[in-house]
XYZ file of C-alpha atoms in Angstrom:
335
model
C 53.169 -15.178 101.579
C 56.285 -17.074 102.627
C 56.609 -20.655 101.423
C 57.525 -23.957 103.022
C 58.632 -27.220 101.472
C 56.204 -30.108 101.161
C 57.948 -32.997 99.413
C 58.760 -31.751 95.907
C 56.426 -28.752 96.255
C 56.969 -25.240 97.557
C 53.653 -24.181 99.114
C 52.266 -21.250 101.056
C 53.204 -21.402 104.736
C 49.477 -21.552 105.543
C 47.244 -23.722 103.379
C 43.482 -24.114 103.223
C 41.584 -27.067 104.609
C 38.487 -27.297 102.410
C 36.428 -29.711 104.537
C 34.302 -26.984 106.176
C 32.807 -26.072 102.816
C 30.982 -29.416 102.541
C 31.251 -31.462 105.704
C 31.384 -31.906 109.462
C 30.206 -28.685 111.114
C 26.484 -28.668 110.440
C 24.822 -27.223 107.345
C 27.550 -26.279 104.836
C 27.566 -22.953 102.992
C 26.069 -22.657 99.540
C 28.110 -23.660 96.496
C 28.363 -19.959 95.597
C 29.803 -19.112 99.015
C 32.257 -21.996 98.722
C 33.347 -20.783 95.309
C 33.961 -17.258 96.579
C 36.059 -18.529 99.469
C 38.208 -20.829 97.317
C 38.921 -18.080 94.794
C 39.626 -15.555 97.550
C 42.162 -17.946 99.091
C 43.846 -18.393 95.718
C 43.946 -14.618 95.161
C 45.430 -14.150 98.651
C 48.373 -16.422 97.831
C 47.284 -19.795 99.196
C 48.926 -22.529 97.121
C 47.967 -25.640 99.133
C 44.345 -26.797 98.977
C 43.394 -29.888 100.960
C 40.310 -32.042 100.388
C 39.330 -35.733 100.668
C 36.992 -38.328 99.207
C 35.172 -38.424 102.555
C 34.259 -34.737 102.754
C 30.638 -34.490 101.711
C 31.037 -37.992 100.244
C 32.663 -36.547 97.125
C 30.918 -33.157 97.127
C 33.974 -31.294 98.438
C 36.259 -32.720 95.764
C 33.674 -31.818 93.125
C 33.484 -28.239 94.415
C 37.265 -27.836 94.523
C 37.644 -29.434 91.100
C 34.983 -27.298 89.414
C 36.101 -23.989 90.900
C 39.869 -24.366 90.731
C 40.256 -26.313 87.478
C 40.999 -23.145 85.453
C 43.859 -22.369 87.863
C 45.228 -25.904 88.235
C 48.854 -24.966 87.583
C 48.816 -22.298 90.298
C 48.515 -24.517 93.379
C 49.318 -27.859 94.991
C 46.262 -30.132 95.221
C 45.981 -32.647 98.061
C 43.297 -35.276 98.573
C 42.857 -38.473 100.549
C 41.607 -42.016 100.032
C 41.140 -45.095 102.152
C 38.175 -43.607 104.032
C 35.064 -42.784 102.049
C 31.308 -43.098 101.948
C 29.760 -46.444 101.098
C 26.050 -46.754 100.392
C 24.325 -49.421 102.468
C 21.389 -51.606 101.515
C 19.020 -48.977 102.911
C 20.497 -46.336 100.625
C 22.260 -44.333 103.326
C 25.920 -43.398 103.109
C 28.238 -44.431 105.906
C 31.918 -43.862 106.534
C 34.148 -46.887 105.904
C 37.904 -47.224 106.452
C 39.299 -49.545 103.782
C 42.982 -49.776 102.907
C 42.703 -52.742 100.560
C 44.621 -52.273 97.341
C 41.638 -52.363 94.979
C 39.774 -49.870 97.158
C 42.657 -47.397 97.234
C 42.937 -47.558 93.468
C 39.184 -47.051 93.055
C 39.206 -44.136 95.510
C 41.999 -42.473 93.548
C 40.190 -42.914 90.224
C 37.012 -41.450 91.737
C 38.959 -38.498 93.133
C 40.609 -37.774 89.793
C 37.181 -37.546 88.187
C 35.709 -35.444 90.981
C 38.669 -33.074 90.954
C 38.684 -32.815 87.143
C 42.429 -33.308 87.018
C 44.856 -35.772 85.452
C 47.067 -35.949 88.523
C 46.734 -35.360 92.286
C 49.835 -33.647 93.636
C 49.674 -35.122 97.150
C 47.599 -38.219 97.878
C 47.123 -39.274 101.497
C 46.025 -42.495 103.107
C 43.234 -40.859 105.124
C 43.275 -43.517 107.832
C 45.428 -46.602 108.194
C 43.230 -49.688 107.886
C 44.918 -51.808 110.546
C 43.706 -55.027 108.907
C 46.050 -54.257 105.985
C 49.814 -53.870 106.558
C 50.804 -50.255 106.015
C 53.510 -51.504 103.655
C 50.859 -53.025 101.380
C 48.658 -49.930 101.268
C 51.606 -47.614 100.620
C 52.988 -50.056 98.067
C 49.788 -49.811 96.035
C 49.786 -46.026 96.389
C 53.365 -45.964 95.091
C 52.142 -47.667 91.940
C 49.744 -44.774 91.453
C 52.821 -42.530 91.497
C 54.539 -44.742 88.901
C 51.449 -44.508 86.699
C 51.432 -40.698 86.855
C 48.106 -40.427 88.685
C 49.715 -39.092 91.871
C 52.896 -37.078 92.377
C 53.629 -37.590 96.092
C 52.278 -39.625 99.014
C 51.094 -38.753 102.493
C 49.606 -40.361 105.604
C 47.017 -39.024 108.035
C 46.614 -39.639 111.782
C 49.612 -41.969 112.122
C 52.347 -42.562 114.677
C 56.078 -42.113 114.172
C 56.544 -45.898 113.993
C 53.965 -46.241 111.205
C 55.497 -43.308 109.349
C 58.913 -44.984 109.417
C 57.474 -48.296 108.142
C 55.697 -46.527 105.301
C 58.684 -44.342 104.442
C 60.805 -47.465 103.978
C 58.459 -48.510 101.142
C 58.087 -45.112 99.453
C 59.072 -41.574 100.507
C 56.291 -39.947 102.515
C 56.069 -36.264 101.629
C 53.642 -35.295 104.378
C 51.930 -36.496 107.515
C 48.626 -34.782 108.253
C 47.783 -35.051 111.945
C 45.688 -32.917 114.232
C 48.053 -30.424 115.834
C 47.232 -27.336 117.837
C 47.841 -25.902 121.266
C 45.210 -28.220 122.710
C 46.152 -31.329 120.658
C 49.835 -32.081 121.278
C 49.984 -35.822 120.465
C 52.170 -35.012 117.466
C 54.906 -33.849 119.839
C 55.324 -37.354 121.286
C 57.141 -38.617 118.195
C 55.773 -37.586 114.789
C 56.989 -33.991 114.854
C 60.612 -35.071 115.260
C 60.279 -38.078 112.930
C 58.976 -35.802 110.176
C 61.890 -33.408 110.675
C 64.358 -36.293 110.518
C 62.853 -37.837 107.366
C 62.303 -34.582 105.482
C 58.531 -35.023 105.743
C 56.196 -32.050 106.144
C 53.860 -32.035 109.137
C 50.525 -30.706 107.879
C 48.511 -29.586 110.896
C 44.758 -29.989 110.567
C 42.321 -28.360 113.015
C 45.066 -25.878 113.986
C 42.466 -23.655 115.651
C 41.174 -26.464 117.880
C 37.963 -26.813 115.857
C 37.067 -23.201 116.561
C 37.920 -23.116 120.259
C 41.014 -20.941 119.742
C 39.060 -18.453 117.615
C 37.135 -17.338 120.718
C 33.821 -17.483 118.848
C 32.161 -20.594 120.312
C 31.003 -19.841 123.847
C 27.954 -22.095 124.107
C 28.181 -25.653 122.776
C 24.414 -26.025 123.020
C 24.201 -23.859 119.895
C 26.046 -26.422 117.765
C 24.054 -27.927 114.907
C 22.625 -31.374 115.607
C 24.924 -32.881 112.940
C 28.050 -31.021 114.026
C 30.780 -33.629 114.651
C 31.979 -31.694 117.702
C 28.913 -32.875 119.608
C 30.534 -36.321 119.804
C 33.939 -35.017 120.930
C 34.582 -35.138 124.697
C 36.246 -31.719 124.794
C 32.994 -30.174 123.610
C 30.762 -31.769 126.235
C 29.134 -29.013 128.341
C 31.159 -29.936 131.438
C 34.552 -30.149 129.731
C 33.965 -27.145 127.515
C 33.102 -24.955 130.481
C 36.477 -25.841 132.008
C 38.254 -25.230 128.700
C 36.627 -21.814 128.298
C 38.275 -20.845 131.584
C 41.645 -21.052 129.778
C 40.735 -18.355 127.266
C 41.114 -15.134 129.303
C 44.826 -15.744 129.925
C 45.271 -16.881 126.328
C 43.532 -13.799 124.917
C 45.736 -11.596 127.072
C 48.787 -13.162 125.430
C 47.307 -12.579 121.969
C 46.793 -8.922 122.852
C 50.386 -8.730 124.039
C 51.529 -10.227 120.725
C 49.436 -7.685 118.820
C 47.237 -10.265 117.098
C 43.932 -12.080 117.404
C 43.559 -15.369 119.312
C 43.288 -17.276 116.013
C 46.426 -15.630 114.671
C 48.327 -16.471 117.840
C 47.379 -20.155 117.465
C 48.624 -20.249 113.870
C 51.783 -18.265 114.602
C 52.544 -20.659 117.448
C 52.271 -23.605 115.054
C 54.515 -21.933 112.489
C 57.115 -21.502 115.235
C 57.251 -25.273 115.869
C 59.472 -25.866 112.849
C 59.915 -24.958 109.203
C 58.382 -28.305 108.269
C 55.046 -27.480 109.949
C 52.251 -26.266 107.634
C 48.870 -25.455 109.212
C 45.712 -25.797 107.088
C 42.913 -23.899 108.841
C 39.458 -24.188 107.351
C 36.674 -21.627 107.323
C 33.487 -20.626 105.552
C 34.053 -16.909 106.211
C 36.030 -14.523 104.009
C 36.814 -12.373 107.044
C 38.179 -15.349 108.973
C 40.168 -16.458 105.920
C 41.927 -13.089 105.742
C 42.489 -13.116 109.500
C 44.045 -16.585 109.359
C 46.378 -15.759 106.483
C 47.681 -12.637 108.216
C 48.988 -14.874 111.011
C 51.971 -15.558 108.820
C 53.172 -12.019 109.585
C 53.067 -12.498 113.379
C 56.424 -13.013 115.052
C 56.601 -14.525 118.544
C 59.525 -14.334 120.952
C 60.698 -17.604 122.536
C 59.600 -16.213 125.909
C 56.062 -15.558 124.670
C 55.891 -18.990 123.028
C 56.792 -20.563 126.379
C 54.042 -18.623 128.129
C 51.482 -19.644 125.513
C 52.606 -23.265 125.912
C 52.004 -23.063 129.636
C 48.436 -21.820 129.321
C 47.010 -24.360 126.851
C 48.508 -27.834 126.589
C 47.639 -31.492 127.092
C 47.683 -31.084 130.894
C 45.421 -28.030 131.093
C 42.769 -29.074 128.533
C 39.764 -31.089 129.744
C 38.450 -34.028 127.745
C 39.865 -36.470 125.216
C 40.425 -35.517 121.587
C 38.067 -38.188 120.240
C 35.371 -40.445 121.626
C 35.932 -44.175 122.077
C 35.043 -45.252 118.518
C 37.031 -42.564 116.721
C 40.024 -43.200 118.978
C 40.246 -46.771 117.680
C 40.364 -45.494 114.107
C 43.571 -43.495 114.436
C 47.158 -44.594 114.979
C 48.524 -41.500 116.685
C 50.428 -41.764 119.953
C 48.623 -40.748 123.128
C 49.879 -39.178 126.331
C 49.895 -41.337 129.433
C 47.433 -40.210 132.071
């Protein structure tokens, strides 16, 4: 697999987002299935594995740490703090965004233990806690670098302005924002800011949370705990309109000689050498399909036609609901 630069690291052009193995899309696969998928990705040449304290409230980090510890020198390990599970008085875990300095340090220590490693290669601020200046949060994270607990820093779901403020405190190796054909907010400012600053743009949900795989045709089949149920684009009304975009899109994939999922990933790779998609999956077949996208080559003319079919003007529904929208710092398109 070809490589791309992520801060001081040379990583596979397509990484693996590990969240699906423990979190977010209904009942996760068994630990044995997760282990097989992680090892298959490593064997296939993936050298960027992405997890977070939030995913499964530590379970995803524990899985990644246990399975990949024997191969620790063979890949770049990324995790995230500043958004994790906190147990309430009733014993239930709830998601909390907390960028206070002591919390970030505690999150990092917890992640090091869960991941069974002495150092995290790339440590992200999972969400900017807007009650804490970004300079303060990044300043504390930079001390983790000085102490040898972290090698490089990243930010997730931030705007170009916030990236520049953070970068002035400590170099930011990567910004991880949602980026796909149907989520173009990154193109407002962050994509160019990352190129200018030498920062990688790590694209999460590059397959539009399954939409661009052409496998989800009925949103009523989603698990009751699937996070997509709360996303406006997956409401029955909006999703029906979005499905109407797929025939033209699939025709373009056929013309390119690839699957719809591969076209989505190849399109992202064409956006710049600093763009690194991290699709996630629980399926070995889908993993192999995703990784083969790196071999797809698209002409500028075909890229333009793909752009015209699925973009922020043709997609129905907002990316997040009202609450989640307040938790991110990314730019938004004007209506």
